mmCIF file of C-alpha atoms and ligand atoms in Angstrom:
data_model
loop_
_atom_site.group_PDB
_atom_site.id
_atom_site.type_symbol
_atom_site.label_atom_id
_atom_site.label_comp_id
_atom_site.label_asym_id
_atom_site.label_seq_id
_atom_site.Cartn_x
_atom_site.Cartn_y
_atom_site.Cartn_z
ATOM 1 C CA UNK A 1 140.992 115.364 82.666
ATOM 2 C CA UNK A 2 138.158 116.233 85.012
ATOM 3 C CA UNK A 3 136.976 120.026 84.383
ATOM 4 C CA UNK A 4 134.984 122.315 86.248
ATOM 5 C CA UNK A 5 132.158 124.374 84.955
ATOM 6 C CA UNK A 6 131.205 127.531 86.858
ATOM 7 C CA UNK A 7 128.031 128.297 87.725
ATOM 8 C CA UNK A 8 127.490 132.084 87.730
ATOM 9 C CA UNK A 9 123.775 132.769 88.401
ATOM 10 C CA UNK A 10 123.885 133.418 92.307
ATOM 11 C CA UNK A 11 126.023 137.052 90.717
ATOM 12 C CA UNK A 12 123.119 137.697 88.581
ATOM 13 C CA UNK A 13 120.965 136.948 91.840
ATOM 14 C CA UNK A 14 122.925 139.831 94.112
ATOM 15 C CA UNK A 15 123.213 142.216 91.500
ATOM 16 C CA UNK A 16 118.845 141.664 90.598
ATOM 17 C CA UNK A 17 118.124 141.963 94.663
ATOM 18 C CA UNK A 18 118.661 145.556 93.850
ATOM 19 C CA UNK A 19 118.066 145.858 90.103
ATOM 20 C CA UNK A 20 121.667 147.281 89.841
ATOM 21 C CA UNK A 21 124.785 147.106 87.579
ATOM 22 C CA UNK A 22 127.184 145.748 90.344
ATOM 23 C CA UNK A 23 128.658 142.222 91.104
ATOM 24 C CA UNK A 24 129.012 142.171 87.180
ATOM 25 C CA UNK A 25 128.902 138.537 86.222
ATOM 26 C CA UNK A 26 131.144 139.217 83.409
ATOM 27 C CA UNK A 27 133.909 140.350 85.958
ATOM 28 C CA UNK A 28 133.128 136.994 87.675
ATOM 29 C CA UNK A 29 133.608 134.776 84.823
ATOM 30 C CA UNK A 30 137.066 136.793 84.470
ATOM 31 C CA UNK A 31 138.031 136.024 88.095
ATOM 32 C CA UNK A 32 136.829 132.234 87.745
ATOM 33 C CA UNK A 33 138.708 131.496 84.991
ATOM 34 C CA UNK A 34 141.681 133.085 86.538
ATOM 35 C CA UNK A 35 141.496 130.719 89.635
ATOM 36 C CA UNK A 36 141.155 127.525 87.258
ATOM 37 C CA UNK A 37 137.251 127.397 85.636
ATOM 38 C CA UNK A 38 137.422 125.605 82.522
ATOM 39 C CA UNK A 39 133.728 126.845 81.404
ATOM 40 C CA UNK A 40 131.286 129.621 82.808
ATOM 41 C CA UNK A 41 127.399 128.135 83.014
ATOM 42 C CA UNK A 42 124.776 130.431 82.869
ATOM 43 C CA UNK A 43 121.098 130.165 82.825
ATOM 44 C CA UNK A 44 118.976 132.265 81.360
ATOM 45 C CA UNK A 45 115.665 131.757 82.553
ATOM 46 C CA UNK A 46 112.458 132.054 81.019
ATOM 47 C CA UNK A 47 111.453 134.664 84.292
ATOM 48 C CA UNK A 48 115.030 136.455 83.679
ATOM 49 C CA UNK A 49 115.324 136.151 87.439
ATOM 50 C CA UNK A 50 119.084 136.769 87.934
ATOM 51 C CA UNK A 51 120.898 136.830 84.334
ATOM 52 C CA UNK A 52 119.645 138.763 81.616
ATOM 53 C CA UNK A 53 119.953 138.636 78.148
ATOM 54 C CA UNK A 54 122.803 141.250 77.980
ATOM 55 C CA UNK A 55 125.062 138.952 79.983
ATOM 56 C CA UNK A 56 124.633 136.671 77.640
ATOM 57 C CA UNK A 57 125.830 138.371 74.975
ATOM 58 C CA UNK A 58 128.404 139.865 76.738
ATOM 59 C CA UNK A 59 129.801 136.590 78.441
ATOM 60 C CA UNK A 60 129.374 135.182 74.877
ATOM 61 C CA UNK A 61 132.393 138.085 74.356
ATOM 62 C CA UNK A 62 134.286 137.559 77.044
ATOM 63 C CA UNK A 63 134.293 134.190 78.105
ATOM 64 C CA UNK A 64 137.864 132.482 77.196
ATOM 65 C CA UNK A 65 137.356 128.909 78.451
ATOM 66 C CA UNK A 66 133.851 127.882 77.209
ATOM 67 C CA UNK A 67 130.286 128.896 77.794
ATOM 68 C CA UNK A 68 127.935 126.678 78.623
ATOM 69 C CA UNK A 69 124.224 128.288 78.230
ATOM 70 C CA UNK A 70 121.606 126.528 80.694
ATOM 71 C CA UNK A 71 117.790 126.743 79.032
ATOM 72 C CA UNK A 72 114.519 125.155 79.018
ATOM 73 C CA UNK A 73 113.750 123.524 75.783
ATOM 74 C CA UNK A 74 111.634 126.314 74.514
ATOM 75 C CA UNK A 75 111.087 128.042 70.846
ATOM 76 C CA UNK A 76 112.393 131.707 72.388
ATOM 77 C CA UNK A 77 115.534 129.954 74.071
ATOM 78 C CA UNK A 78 116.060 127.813 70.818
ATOM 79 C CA UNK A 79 116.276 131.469 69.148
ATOM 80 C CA UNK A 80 118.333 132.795 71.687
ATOM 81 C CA UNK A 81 121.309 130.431 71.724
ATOM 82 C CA UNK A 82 120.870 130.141 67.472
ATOM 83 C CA UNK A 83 122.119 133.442 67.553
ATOM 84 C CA UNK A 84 124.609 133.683 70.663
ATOM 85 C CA UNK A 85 126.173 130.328 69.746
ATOM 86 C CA UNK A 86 127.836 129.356 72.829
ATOM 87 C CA UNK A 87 130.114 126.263 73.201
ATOM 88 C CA UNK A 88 127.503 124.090 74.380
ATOM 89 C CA UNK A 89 123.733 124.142 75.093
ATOM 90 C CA UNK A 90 122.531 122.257 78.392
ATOM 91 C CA UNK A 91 118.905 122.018 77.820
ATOM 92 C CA UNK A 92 117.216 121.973 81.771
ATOM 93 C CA UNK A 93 113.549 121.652 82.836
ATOM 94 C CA UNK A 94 111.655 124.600 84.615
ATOM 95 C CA UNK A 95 109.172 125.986 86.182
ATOM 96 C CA UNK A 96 108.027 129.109 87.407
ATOM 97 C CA UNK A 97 107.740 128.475 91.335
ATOM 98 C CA UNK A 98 110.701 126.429 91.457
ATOM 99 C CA UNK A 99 113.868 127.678 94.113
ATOM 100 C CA UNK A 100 116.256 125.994 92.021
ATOM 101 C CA UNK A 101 115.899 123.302 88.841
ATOM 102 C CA UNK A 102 114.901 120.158 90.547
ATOM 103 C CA UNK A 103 113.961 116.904 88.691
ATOM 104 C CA UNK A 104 115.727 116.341 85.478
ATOM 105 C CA UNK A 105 114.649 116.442 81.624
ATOM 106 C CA UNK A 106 112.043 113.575 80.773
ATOM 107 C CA UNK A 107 113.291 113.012 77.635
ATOM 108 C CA UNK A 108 111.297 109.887 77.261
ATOM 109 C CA UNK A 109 107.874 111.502 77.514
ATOM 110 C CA UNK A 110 108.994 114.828 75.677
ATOM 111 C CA UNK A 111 111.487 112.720 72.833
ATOM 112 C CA UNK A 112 110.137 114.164 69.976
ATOM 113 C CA UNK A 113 110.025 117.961 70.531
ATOM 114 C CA UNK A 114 113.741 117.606 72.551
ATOM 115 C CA UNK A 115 114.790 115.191 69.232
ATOM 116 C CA UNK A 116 114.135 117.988 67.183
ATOM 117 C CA UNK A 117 115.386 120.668 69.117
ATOM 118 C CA UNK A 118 118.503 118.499 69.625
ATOM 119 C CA UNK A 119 118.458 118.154 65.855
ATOM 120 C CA UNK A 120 118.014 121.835 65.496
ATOM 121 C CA UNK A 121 121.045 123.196 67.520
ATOM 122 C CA UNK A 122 123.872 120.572 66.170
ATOM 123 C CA UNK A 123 123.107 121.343 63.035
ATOM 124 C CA UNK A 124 124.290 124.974 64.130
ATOM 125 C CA UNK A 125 126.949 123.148 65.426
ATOM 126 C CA UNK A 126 125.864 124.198 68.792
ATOM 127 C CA UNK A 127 127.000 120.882 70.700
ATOM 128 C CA UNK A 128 124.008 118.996 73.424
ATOM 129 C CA UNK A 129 123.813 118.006 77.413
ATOM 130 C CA UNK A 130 120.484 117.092 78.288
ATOM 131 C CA UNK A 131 120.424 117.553 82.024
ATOM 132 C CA UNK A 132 118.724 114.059 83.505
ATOM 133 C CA UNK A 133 118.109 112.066 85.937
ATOM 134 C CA UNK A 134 120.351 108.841 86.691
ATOM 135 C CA UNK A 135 117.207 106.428 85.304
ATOM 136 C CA UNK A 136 117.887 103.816 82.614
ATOM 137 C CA UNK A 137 115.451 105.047 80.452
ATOM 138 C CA UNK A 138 116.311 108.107 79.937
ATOM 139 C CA UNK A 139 119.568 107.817 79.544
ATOM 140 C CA UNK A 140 118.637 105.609 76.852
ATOM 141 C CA UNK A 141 116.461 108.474 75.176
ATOM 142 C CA UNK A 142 119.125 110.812 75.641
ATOM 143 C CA UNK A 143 121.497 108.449 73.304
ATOM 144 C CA UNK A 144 118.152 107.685 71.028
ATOM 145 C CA UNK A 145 118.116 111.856 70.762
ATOM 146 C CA UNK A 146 121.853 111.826 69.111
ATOM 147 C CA UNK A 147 122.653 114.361 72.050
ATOM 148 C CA UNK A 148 126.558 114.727 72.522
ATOM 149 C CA UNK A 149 126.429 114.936 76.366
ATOM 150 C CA UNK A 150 124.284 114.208 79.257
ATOM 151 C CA UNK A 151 124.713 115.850 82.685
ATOM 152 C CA UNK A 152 123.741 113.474 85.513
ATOM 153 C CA UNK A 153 121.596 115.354 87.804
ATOM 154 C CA UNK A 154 124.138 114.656 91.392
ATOM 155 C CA UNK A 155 120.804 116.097 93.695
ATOM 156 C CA UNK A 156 119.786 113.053 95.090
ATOM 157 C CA UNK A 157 123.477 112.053 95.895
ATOM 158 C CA UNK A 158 123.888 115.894 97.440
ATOM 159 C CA UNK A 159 120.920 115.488 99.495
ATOM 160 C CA UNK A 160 121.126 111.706 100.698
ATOM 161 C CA UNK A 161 120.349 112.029 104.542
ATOM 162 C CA UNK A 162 122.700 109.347 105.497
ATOM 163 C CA UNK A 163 125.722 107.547 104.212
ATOM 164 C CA UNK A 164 124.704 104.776 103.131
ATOM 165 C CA UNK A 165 121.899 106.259 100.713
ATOM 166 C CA UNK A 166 124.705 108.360 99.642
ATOM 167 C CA UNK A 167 126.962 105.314 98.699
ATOM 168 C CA UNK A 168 123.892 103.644 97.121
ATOM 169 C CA UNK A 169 123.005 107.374 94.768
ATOM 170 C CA UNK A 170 126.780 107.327 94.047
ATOM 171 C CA UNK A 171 126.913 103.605 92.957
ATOM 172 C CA UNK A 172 123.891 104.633 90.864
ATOM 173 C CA UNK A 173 125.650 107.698 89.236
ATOM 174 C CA UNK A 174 128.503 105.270 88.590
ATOM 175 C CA UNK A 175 125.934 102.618 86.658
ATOM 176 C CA UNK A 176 124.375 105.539 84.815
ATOM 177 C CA UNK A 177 127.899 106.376 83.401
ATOM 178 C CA UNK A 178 129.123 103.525 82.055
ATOM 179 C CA UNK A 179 125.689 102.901 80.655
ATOM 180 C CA UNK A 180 125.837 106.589 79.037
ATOM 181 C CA UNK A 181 129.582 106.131 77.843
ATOM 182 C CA UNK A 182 128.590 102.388 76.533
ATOM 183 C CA UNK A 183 126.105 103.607 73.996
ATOM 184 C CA UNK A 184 128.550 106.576 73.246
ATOM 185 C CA UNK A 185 127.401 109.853 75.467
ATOM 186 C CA UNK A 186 130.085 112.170 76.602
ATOM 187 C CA UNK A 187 128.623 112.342 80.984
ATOM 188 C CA UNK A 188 128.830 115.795 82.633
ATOM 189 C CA UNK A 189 127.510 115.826 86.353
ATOM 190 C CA UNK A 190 125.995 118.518 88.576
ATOM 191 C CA UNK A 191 123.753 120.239 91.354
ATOM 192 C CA UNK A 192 123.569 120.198 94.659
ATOM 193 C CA UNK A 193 127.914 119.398 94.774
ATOM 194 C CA UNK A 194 129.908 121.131 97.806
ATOM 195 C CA UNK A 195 133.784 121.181 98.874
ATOM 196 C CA UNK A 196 132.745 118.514 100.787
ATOM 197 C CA UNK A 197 130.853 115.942 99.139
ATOM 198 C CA UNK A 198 132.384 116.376 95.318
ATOM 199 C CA UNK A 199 135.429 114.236 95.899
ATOM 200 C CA UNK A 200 133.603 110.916 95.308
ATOM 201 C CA UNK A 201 131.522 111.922 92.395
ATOM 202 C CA UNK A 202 135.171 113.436 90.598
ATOM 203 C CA UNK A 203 136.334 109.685 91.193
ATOM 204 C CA UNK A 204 133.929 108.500 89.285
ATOM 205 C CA UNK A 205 134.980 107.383 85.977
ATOM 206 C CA UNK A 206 134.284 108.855 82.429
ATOM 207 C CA UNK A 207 132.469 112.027 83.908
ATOM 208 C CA UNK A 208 134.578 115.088 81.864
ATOM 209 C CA UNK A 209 132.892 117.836 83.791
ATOM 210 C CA UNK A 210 131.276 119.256 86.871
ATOM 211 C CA UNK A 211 128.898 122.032 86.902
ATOM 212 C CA UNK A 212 129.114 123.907 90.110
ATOM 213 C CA UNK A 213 127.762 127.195 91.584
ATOM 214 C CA UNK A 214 125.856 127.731 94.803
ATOM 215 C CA UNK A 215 128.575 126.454 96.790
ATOM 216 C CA UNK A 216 131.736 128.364 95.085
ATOM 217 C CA UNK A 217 129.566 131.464 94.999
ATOM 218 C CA UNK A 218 128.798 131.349 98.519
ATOM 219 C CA UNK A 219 132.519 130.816 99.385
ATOM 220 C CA UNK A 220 133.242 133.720 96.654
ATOM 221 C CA UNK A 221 131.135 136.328 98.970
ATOM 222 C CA UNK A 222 133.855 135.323 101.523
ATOM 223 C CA UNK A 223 136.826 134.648 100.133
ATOM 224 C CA UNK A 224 137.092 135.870 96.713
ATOM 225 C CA UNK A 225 135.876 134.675 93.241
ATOM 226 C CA UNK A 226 139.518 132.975 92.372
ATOM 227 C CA UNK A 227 140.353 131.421 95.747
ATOM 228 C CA UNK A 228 136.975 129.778 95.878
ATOM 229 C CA UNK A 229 137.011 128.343 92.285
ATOM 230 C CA UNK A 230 141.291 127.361 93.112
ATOM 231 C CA UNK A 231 139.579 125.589 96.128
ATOM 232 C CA UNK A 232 137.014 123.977 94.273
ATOM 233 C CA UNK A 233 139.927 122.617 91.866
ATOM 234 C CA UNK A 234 141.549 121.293 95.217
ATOM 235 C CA UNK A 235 138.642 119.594 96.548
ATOM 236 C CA UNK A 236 137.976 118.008 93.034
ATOM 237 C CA UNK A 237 141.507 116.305 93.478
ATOM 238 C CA UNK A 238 141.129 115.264 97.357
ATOM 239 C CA UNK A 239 143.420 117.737 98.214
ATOM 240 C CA UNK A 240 141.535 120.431 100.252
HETATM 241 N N1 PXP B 1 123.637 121.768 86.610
HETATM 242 C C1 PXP B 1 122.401 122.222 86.274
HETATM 243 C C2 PXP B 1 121.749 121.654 85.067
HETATM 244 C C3 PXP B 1 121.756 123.196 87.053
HETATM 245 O O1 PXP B 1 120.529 123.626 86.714
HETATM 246 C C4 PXP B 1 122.427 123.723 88.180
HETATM 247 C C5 PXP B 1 121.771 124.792 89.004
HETATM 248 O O2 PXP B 1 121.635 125.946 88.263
HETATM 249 C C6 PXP B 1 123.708 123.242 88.465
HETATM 250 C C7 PXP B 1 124.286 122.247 87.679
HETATM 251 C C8 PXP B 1 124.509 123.767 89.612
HETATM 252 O O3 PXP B 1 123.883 123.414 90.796
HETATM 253 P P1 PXP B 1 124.406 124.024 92.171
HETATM 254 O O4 PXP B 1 124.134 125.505 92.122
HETATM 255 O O5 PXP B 1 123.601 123.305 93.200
HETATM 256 O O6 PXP B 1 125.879 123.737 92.235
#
């Protein structure tokens, strides 16, 4: 079964415009898995620009479906999620001046520091997704890195400017999973997804997760944290 991860950072962001206790991400989380999240994502950024290490610790708490903890491959975030423990670590790249995490992970040029921070969190039995690019290569370093999971980064899909370079980035994301699946990667997909372009990437076979967030969170402000994430579940299944 296809399962949706919830992206909760845009929260953070409203509540850090005015350095304030209120939307609480934790009450979020609550309301997203009540309208059908299977995991919260969080990430917990070097700059602490929307969630902060208490929310962390608290989601850690709360969370019943699973938490999935979004950090750059770094000896404070190693530290960090050695102590929280949450369900699974998806290690991202980032920079300061960035909007939003762009490129993938290059595990190829970085393989031996993310090998060994790989190494360093399973054997906490903190579970792997390195979040890459759809490239051969590194999908191949991502298996060479005894990660559990990849997440295909779905950006350039998201952003194709016309149909046919979205058919040719989804035809891509569907090479880069059975490649990932053959040499025995679990695939988790996400960025840039909407209501209206997800359908075709939750056809695609052997991905077992989405990660989602600007779009539900921008319906949320709308519509309400529950009917936004039941939505999302709809539009997963072709149905909305
Ligand atoms: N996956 C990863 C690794 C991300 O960094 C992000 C953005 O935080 C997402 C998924 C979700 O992207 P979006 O907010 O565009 O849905």
């Amino acid at each position: 079964m296809l399962t949706l991860g919830v992206n909760i950072d845009h929260i953070a962001t409203i509540r850090q415009a005015r350095r304030t206790v209120e939307p609480d991400p934790i009450a979020a989380a609550v309301l997203a898995e009540l309208g059908g999240a299977n995991g919260i994502t969080i990430h917990l950024r070097e700059d602490r620009r929307h969630i902060q290490d208490i929310d962390v610790q608290l989601l850690r708490k709360t969370v019943r479906t699973h938490l999935n903890l979004e950090m750059a491959a770094t000896d404070e975030m190693v530290l960090i999620a050695l102590d929280i423990k949450p369900d699974y670590v998806t290690l991202v790249p980032e920079k300061r001046e960035e909007i939003t995490t762009e490129g993938g992970l290059d595990i190829v040029g970085n393989f031996y520091r993310l090998k060994e921070i790989v190494v360093c969190l399973q054997s906490a039995d903190i579970p792997v997704s390195l979040f890459i690019d759809v490239q051969e290569t590194q999908i191949q370093a991502s298996a060479d890195t005894q990660a559990q999971f990849i997440e295909l980064h779905t950006g350039k899909y998201a952003d194709a400017p016309n149909a046919i370079v979205r058919q040719k980035e989804l035809e891509f994301l569907r090479q880069g999973c059975e490649q990932a699946s053959n040499l025995g990667l679990r695939v988790n997909a996400g960025h840039g997804l909407t209501y209206k372009n997800v359908y075709p990437v939750a056809c695609l076979p052997r991905i077992e997760e989405l990660n989602i967030g600007h779009t539900i969170i921008s319906r949320a402000v709308l519509v309400g944290m529950e009917r936004a994430v039941r939505e999302m579940k709809l539009a997963m299944r072709g149905q909305l």
